[in-house]
Short mmCIF file of C-alpha atoms in Angstrom, two decimals:
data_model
loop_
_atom_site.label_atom_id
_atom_site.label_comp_id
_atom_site.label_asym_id
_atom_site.label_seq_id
_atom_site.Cartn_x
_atom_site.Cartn_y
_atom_site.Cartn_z
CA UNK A 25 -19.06 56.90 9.02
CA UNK A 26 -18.28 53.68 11.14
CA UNK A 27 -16.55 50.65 9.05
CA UNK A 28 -18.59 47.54 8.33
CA UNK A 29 -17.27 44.99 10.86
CA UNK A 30 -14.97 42.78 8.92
CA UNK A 31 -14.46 38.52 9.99
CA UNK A 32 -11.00 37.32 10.20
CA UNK A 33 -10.61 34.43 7.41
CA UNK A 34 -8.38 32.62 9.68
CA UNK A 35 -11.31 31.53 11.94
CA UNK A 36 -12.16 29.21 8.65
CA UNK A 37 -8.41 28.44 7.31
CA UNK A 38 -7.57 27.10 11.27
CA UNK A 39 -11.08 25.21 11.55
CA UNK A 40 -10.74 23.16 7.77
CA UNK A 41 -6.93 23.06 8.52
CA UNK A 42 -7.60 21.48 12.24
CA UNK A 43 -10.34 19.20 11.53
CA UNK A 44 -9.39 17.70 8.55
CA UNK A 45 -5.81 17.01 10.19
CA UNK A 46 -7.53 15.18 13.21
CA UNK A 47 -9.42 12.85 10.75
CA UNK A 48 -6.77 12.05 8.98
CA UNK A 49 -4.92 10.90 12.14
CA UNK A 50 -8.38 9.11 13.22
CA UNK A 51 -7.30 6.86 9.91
CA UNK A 52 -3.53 6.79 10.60
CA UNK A 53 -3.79 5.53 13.89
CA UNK A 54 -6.46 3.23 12.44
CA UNK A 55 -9.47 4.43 14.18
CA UNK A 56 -11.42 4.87 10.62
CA UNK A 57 -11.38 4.37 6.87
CA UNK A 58 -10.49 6.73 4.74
CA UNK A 59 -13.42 7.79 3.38
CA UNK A 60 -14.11 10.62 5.33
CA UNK A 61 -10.56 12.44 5.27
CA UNK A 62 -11.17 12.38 1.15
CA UNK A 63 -14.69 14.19 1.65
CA UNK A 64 -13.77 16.69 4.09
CA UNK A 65 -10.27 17.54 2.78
CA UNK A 66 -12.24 18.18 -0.40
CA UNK A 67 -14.92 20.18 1.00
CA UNK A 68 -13.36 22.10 4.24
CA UNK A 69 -9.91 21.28 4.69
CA UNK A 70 -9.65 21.84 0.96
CA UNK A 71 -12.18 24.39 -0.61
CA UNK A 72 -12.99 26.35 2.85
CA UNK A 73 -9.20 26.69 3.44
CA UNK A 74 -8.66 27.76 0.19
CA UNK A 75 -11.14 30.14 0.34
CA UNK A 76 -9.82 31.67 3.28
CA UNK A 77 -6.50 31.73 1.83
CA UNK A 78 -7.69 34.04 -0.84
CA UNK A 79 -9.54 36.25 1.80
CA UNK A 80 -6.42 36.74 3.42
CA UNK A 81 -5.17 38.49 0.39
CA UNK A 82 -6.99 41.31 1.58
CA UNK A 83 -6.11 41.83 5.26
CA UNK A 84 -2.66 42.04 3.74
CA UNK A 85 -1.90 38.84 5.57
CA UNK A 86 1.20 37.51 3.72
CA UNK A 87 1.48 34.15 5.87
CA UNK A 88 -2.29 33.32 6.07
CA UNK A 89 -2.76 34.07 2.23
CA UNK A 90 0.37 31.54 1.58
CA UNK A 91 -0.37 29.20 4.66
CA UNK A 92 -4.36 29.16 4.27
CA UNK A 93 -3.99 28.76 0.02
CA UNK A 94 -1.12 26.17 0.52
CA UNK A 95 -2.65 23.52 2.69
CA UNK A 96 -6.11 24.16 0.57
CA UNK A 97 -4.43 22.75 -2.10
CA UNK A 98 -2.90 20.12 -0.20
CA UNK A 99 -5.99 18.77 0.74
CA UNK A 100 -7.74 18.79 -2.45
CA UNK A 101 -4.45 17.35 -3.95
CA UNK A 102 -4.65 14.34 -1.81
CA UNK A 103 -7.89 13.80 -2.02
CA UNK A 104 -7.83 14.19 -5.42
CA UNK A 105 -4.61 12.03 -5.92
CA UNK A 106 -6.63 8.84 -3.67
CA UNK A 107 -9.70 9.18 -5.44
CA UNK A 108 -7.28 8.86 -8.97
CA UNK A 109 -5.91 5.65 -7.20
CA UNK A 110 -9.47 4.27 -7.03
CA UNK A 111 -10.36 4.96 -10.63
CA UNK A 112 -6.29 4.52 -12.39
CA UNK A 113 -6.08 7.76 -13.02
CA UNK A 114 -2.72 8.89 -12.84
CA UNK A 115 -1.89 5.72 -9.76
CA UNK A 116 0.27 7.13 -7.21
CA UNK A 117 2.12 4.48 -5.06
CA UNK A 118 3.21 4.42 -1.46
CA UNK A 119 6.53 5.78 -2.49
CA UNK A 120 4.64 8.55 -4.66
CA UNK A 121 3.12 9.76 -1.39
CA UNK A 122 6.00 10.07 0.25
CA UNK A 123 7.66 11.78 -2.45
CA UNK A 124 4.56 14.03 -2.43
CA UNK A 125 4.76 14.40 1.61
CA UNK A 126 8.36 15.58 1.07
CA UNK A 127 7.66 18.30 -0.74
CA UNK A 128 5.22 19.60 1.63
CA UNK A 129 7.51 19.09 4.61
CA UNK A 130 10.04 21.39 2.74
CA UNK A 131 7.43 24.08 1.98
CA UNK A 132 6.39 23.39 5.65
CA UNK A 133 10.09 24.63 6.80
CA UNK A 134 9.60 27.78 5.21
CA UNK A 135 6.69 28.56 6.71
CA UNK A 136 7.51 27.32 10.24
CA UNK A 137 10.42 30.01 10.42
CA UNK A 138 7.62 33.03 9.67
CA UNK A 139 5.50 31.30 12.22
CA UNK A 140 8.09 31.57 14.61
CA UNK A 141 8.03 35.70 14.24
CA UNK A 142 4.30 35.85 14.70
CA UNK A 143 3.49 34.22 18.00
CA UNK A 144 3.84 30.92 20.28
CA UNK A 145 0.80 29.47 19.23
CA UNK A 146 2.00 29.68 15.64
CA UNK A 147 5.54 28.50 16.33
CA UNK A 148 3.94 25.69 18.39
CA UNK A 149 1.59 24.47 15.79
CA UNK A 150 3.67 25.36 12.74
CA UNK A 151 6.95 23.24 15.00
CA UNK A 152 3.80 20.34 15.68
CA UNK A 153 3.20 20.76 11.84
CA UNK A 154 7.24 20.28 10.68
CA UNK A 155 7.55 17.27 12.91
CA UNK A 156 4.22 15.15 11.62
CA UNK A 157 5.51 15.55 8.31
CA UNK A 158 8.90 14.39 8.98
CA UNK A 159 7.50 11.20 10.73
CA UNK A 160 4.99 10.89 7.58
CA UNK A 161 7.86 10.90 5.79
CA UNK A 162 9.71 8.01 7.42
CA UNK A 163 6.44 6.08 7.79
CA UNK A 164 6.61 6.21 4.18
CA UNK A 165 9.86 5.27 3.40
CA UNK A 166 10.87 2.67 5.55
CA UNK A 167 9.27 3.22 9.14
CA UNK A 168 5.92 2.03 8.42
CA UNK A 169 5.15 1.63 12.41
CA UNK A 170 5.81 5.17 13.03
CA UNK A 171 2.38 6.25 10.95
CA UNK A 172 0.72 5.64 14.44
CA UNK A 173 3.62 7.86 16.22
CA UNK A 174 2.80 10.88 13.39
CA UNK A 175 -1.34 10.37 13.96
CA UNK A 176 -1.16 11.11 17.82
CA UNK A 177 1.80 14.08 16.98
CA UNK A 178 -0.17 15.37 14.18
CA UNK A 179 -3.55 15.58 16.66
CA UNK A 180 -1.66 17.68 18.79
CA UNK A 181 -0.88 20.01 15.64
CA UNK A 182 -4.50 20.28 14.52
CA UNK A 183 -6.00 20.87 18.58
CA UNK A 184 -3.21 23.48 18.39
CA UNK A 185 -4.72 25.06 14.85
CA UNK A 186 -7.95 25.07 16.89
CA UNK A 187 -6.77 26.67 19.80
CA UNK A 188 -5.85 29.68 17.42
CA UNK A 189 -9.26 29.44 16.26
CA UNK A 190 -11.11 29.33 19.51
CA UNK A 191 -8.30 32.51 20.36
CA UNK A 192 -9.95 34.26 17.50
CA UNK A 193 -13.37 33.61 18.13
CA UNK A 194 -13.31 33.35 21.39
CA UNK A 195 -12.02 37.31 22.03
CA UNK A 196 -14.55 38.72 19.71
CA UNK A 197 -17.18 36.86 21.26
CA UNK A 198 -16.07 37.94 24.83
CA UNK A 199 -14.73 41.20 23.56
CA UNK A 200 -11.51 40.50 25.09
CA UNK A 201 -8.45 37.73 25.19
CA UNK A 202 -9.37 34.61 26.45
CA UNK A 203 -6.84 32.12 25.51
CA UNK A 204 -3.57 34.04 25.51
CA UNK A 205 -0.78 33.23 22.09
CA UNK A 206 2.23 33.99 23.79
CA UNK A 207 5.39 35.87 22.48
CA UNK A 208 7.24 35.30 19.12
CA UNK A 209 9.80 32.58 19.31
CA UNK A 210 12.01 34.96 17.03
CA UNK A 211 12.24 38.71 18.64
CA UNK A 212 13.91 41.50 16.17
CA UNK B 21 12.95 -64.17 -35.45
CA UNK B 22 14.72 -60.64 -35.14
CA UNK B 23 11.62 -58.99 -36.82
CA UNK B 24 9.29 -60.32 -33.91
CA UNK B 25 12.13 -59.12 -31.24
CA UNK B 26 11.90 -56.04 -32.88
CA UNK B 27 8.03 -55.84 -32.99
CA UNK B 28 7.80 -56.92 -29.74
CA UNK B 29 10.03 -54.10 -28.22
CA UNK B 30 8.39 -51.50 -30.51
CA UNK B 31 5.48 -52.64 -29.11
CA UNK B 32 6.88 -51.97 -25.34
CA UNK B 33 8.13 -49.01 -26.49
CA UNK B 34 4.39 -47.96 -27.27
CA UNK B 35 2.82 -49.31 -24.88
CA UNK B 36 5.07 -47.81 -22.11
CA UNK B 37 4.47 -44.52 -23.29
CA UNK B 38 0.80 -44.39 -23.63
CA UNK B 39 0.71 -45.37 -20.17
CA UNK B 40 3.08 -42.72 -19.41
CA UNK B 41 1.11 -40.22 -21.08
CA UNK B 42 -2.45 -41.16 -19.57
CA UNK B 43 -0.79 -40.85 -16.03
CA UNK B 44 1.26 -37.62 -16.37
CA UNK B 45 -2.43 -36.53 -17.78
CA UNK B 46 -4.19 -37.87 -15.01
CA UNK B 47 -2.31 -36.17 -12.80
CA UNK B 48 -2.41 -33.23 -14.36
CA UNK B 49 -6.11 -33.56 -14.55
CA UNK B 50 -6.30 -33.96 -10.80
CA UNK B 51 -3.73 -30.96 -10.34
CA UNK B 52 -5.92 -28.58 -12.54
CA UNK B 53 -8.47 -27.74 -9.25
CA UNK B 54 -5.83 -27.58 -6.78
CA UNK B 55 -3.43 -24.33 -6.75
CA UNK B 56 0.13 -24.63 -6.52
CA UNK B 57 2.15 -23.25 -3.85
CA UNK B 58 4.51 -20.92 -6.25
CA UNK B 59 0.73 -19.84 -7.76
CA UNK B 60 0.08 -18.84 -3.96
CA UNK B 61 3.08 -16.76 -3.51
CA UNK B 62 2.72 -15.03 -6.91
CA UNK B 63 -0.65 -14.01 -6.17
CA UNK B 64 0.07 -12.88 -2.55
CA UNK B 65 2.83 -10.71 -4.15
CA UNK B 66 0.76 -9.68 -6.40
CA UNK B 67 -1.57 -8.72 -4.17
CA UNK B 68 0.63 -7.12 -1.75
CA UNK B 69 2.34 -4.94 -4.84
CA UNK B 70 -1.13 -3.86 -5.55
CA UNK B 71 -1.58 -2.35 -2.21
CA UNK B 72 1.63 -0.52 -2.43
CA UNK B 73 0.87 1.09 -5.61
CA UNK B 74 -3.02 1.82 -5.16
CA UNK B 75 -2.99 1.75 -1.43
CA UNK B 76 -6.59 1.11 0.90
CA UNK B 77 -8.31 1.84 -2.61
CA UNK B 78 -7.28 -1.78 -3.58
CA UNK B 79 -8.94 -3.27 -0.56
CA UNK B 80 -11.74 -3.65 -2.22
CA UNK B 81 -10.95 -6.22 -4.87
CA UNK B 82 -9.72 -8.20 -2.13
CA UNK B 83 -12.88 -8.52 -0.86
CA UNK B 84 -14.28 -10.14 -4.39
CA UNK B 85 -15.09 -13.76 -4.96
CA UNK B 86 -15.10 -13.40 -8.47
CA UNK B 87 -11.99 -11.34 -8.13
CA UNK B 88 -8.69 -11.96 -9.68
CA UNK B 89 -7.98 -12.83 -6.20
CA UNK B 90 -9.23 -15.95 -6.17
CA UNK B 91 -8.04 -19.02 -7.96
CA UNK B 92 -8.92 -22.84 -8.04
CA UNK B 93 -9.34 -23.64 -4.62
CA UNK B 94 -7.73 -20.88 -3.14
CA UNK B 95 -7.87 -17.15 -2.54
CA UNK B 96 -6.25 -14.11 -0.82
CA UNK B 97 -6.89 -12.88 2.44
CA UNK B 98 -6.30 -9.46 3.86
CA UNK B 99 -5.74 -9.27 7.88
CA UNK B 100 -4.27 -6.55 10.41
CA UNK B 101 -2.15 -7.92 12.99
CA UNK B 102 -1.66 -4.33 14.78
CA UNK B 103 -5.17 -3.80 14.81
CA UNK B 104 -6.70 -7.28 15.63
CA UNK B 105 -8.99 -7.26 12.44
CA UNK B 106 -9.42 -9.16 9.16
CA UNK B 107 -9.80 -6.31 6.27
CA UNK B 108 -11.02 -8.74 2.81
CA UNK B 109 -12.00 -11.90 3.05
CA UNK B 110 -13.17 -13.26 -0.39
CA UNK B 111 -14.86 -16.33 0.70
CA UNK B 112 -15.65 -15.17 4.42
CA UNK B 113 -17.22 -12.01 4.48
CA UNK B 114 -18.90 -12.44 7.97
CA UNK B 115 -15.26 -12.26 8.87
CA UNK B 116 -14.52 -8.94 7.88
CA UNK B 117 -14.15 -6.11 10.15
CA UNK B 118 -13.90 -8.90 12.95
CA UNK B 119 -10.98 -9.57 15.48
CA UNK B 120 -8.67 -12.22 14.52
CA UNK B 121 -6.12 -12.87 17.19
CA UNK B 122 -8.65 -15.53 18.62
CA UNK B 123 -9.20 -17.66 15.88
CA UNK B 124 -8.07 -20.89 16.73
CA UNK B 125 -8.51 -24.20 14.39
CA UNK B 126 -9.69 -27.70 15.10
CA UNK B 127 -5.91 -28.15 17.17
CA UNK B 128 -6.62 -25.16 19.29
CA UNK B 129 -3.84 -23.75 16.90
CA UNK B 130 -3.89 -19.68 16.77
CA UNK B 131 -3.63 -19.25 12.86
CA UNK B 132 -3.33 -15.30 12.55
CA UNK B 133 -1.05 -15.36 15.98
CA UNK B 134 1.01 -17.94 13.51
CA UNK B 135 0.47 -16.28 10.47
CA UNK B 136 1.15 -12.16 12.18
CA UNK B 137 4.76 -13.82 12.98
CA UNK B 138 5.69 -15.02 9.81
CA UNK B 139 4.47 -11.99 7.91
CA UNK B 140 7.04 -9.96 9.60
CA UNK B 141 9.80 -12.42 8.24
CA UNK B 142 11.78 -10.48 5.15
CA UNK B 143 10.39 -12.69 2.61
CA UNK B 144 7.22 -13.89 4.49
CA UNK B 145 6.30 -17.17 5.55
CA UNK B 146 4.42 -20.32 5.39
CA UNK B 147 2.22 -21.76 8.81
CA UNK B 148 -0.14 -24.58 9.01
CA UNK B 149 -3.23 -25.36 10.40
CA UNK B 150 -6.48 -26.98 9.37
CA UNK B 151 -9.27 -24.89 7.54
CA UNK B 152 -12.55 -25.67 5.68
CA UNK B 153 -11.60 -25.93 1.63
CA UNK B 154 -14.00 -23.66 -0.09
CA UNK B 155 -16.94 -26.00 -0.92
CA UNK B 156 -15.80 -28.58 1.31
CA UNK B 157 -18.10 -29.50 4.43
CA UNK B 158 -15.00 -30.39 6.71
CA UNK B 159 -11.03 -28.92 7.25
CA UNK B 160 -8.13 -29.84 5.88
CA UNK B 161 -4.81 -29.40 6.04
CA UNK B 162 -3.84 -26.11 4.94
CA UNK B 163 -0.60 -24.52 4.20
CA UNK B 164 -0.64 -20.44 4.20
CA UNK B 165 1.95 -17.85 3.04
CA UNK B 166 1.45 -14.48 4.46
CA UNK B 167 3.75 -11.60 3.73
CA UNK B 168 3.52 -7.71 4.89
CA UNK B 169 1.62 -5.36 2.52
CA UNK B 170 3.00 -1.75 2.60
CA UNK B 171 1.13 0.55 2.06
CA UNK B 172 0.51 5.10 2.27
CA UNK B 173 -1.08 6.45 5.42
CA UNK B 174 -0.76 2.89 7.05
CA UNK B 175 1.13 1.23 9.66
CA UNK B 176 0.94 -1.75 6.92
CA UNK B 177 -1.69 -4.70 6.51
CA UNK B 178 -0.75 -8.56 6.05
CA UNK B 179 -1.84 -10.33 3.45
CA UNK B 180 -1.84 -14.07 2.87
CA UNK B 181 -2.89 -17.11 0.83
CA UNK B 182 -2.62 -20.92 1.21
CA UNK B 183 -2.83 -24.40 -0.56
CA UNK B 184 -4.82 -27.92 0.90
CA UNK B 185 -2.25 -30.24 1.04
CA UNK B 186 -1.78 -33.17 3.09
CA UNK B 187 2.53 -33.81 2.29
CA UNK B 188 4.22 -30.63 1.61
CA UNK B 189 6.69 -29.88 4.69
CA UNK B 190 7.06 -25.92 5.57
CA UNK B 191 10.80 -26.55 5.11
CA UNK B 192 10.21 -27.36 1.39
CA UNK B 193 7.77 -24.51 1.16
CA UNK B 194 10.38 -21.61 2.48
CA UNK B 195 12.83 -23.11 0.78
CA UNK B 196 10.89 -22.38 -2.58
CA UNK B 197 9.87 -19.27 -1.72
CA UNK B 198 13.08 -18.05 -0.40
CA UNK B 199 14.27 -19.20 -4.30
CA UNK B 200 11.48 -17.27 -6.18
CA UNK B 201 12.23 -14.31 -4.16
CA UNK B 202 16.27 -14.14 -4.63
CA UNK B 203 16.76 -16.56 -7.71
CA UNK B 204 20.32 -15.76 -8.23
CA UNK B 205 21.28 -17.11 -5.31
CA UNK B 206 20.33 -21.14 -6.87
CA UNK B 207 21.84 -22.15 -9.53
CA UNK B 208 20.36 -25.12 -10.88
#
């Protein structure tokens, strides 16, 4: 009997993860408002994602179903956390955020070292990733100028979460590899 | 003979302090329209502490006239010097969303050229130039403190407020605001 053709969940963690990264560099580079990144990290960078995450579980995909889950939850976090600044609920400051943006960049760490054992395009985007927090984190506590510096840094990171889509969708669609990961940064 | 001495200086006495009284409350009268300048750099603290804590979600109430924002004759202002735009406006809104860099006033003074520089001072600072009084049909001299607001997912936005007077030096202004924002430092 031949098996149901099965989707890879990654194809909708990488697009919510990607797209809702690049709008919220449109903002920090101060292209747009920040209406937007609050609507679509709730809807695809947050709900999608998260959704993916969980479909992960079942490919036996330990790093998606942390990675895909994880940054879900970021986004409807934040989201959640600037829409609670517009109505007092539960205020979090400038220094809150960064507090918040911490946190992530250490859970970020973790995962950047598994990325680095999967392929280059992880490593790369997962090392893009690492770095756009740490500048977040400085623009945030003391280095307000370098906001800009982490929006263009942090477009690279999400046109690299793309390119792992497009990789993806692009070699089922052609039925073979069009844009080429590379090797693991980490060999065993 | 000593009784009418005594009247009559009783009398002085009375009279001198009536008159006293009705000018300190004259004055006072007159002073109730105009704001102060310590009033302006409380509220343009103020403001700027409300950005930090509720971030581009306090924007808004920036951009209200009936705001607590606005006070006697005066009100805050929101501007980006980075981006060449004016973000709240209470009494302008045609300003809004506008580049500000060219804004000259009746001296061919640049105002937010002047005012970008002193907002990058630790403590502020205080520029002059000539502006139209709210209500009024022609400028006057007008005195403005702007300061740098801090706040998440921003390279920072400058926020400012002024007085209309016609014989308050900047020298006298600093000087008072450098004392309200390190009081321990004066002893009086």
């Amino acid at each position: 009997m031949q098996q149901q053709k099965q989707g890879n969940p990654a194809v909708v963690g990488l697009g919510g993860f990607g797209l809702t990264t690049m709008v919220l560099q449109f903002h920090n580079v101060g292209w747009m408002g920040i209406g937007p990144v609050i609507w679509l990290g709730l809807i695809f960078g947050g709900l999608a994602q998260m959704i993916a995450g969980f479909q992960e579980k079942s490919t036996g995909n330990n790093f998606g179903y942390c990675a895909f889950t994880a940054y879900g939850s970021f986004w409807i976090s934040l989201a959640l956390l600037l829409i609670g600044n517009q109505f007092n609920i539960y205020v979090s400051s400038k220094t809150d955020i960064g507090w918040f943006l911490v946190a992530w960049t250490l859970f970020t760490a973790i995962l950047w070292i598994g990325a680095m054992r999967i392929h280059g395009a992880m490593a790369t985007t997962f090392t893009l990733l690492l770095i756009g927090f740490i500048l977040l984190d400085l623009a945030h506590f003391g280095y307000p100028q370098l906001t800009v510096v982490a929006g263009y840094e942090l477009m690279l990171t999400a046109l690299a979460a793309w390119y792992m889509m497009a990789h993806v969708i692009f070699a089922d669609v052609f039925g073979r590899n069009i844009l080429p990961v590379g090797n693991p940064w980490i060999k065993v | 003979m000593h009784s009418i001495r005594k009247l009559t200086r009783a009398a002085l006495i009375a009279l001198t302090l009536t008159v006293t009284t009705l000018l300190t409350h004259s004055a006072a009268v007159a002073d109730e329209s105009a704001a102060t300048p310590d009033e302006v750099v409380t509220k343009v603290w103020g403001a700027a502490k409300v950005l930090q804590t509720k971030g581009a979600s306090a924007i808004p109430s920036l951009n209200n006239a009936d705001g607590p924002w606005v006070w006697k004759d005066s009100y805050v202002f929101a501007f980006d010097c980075r981006l060449d735009r004016m973000v709240a406006h209470p009494m302008r809104p045609d300003l809004v969303g506008r580049p500000i860099m060219q804004v000259t006033d009746n001296n061919g003074k640049y105002i937010f050229k002047e005012l970008c520089a002193a907002a990058t001072a630790k403590n502020g600072g205080w520029v002059e130039y000539q502006w139209t009084k709210p209500g009024a049909g022609q400028t006057s001299r007008k005195l403005s403190y702007a300061v740098t607001a801090d706040l998440a997912f921003s390279t920072g936005i400058q926020v400012a407020a002024g007085v209309y007077d016609e014989t308050l030096s900047l020298e006298q202004l600093n000087k008072m605001t450098a004392e309200m924002a390190d009081p321990g430092n004066y002893s009086h």
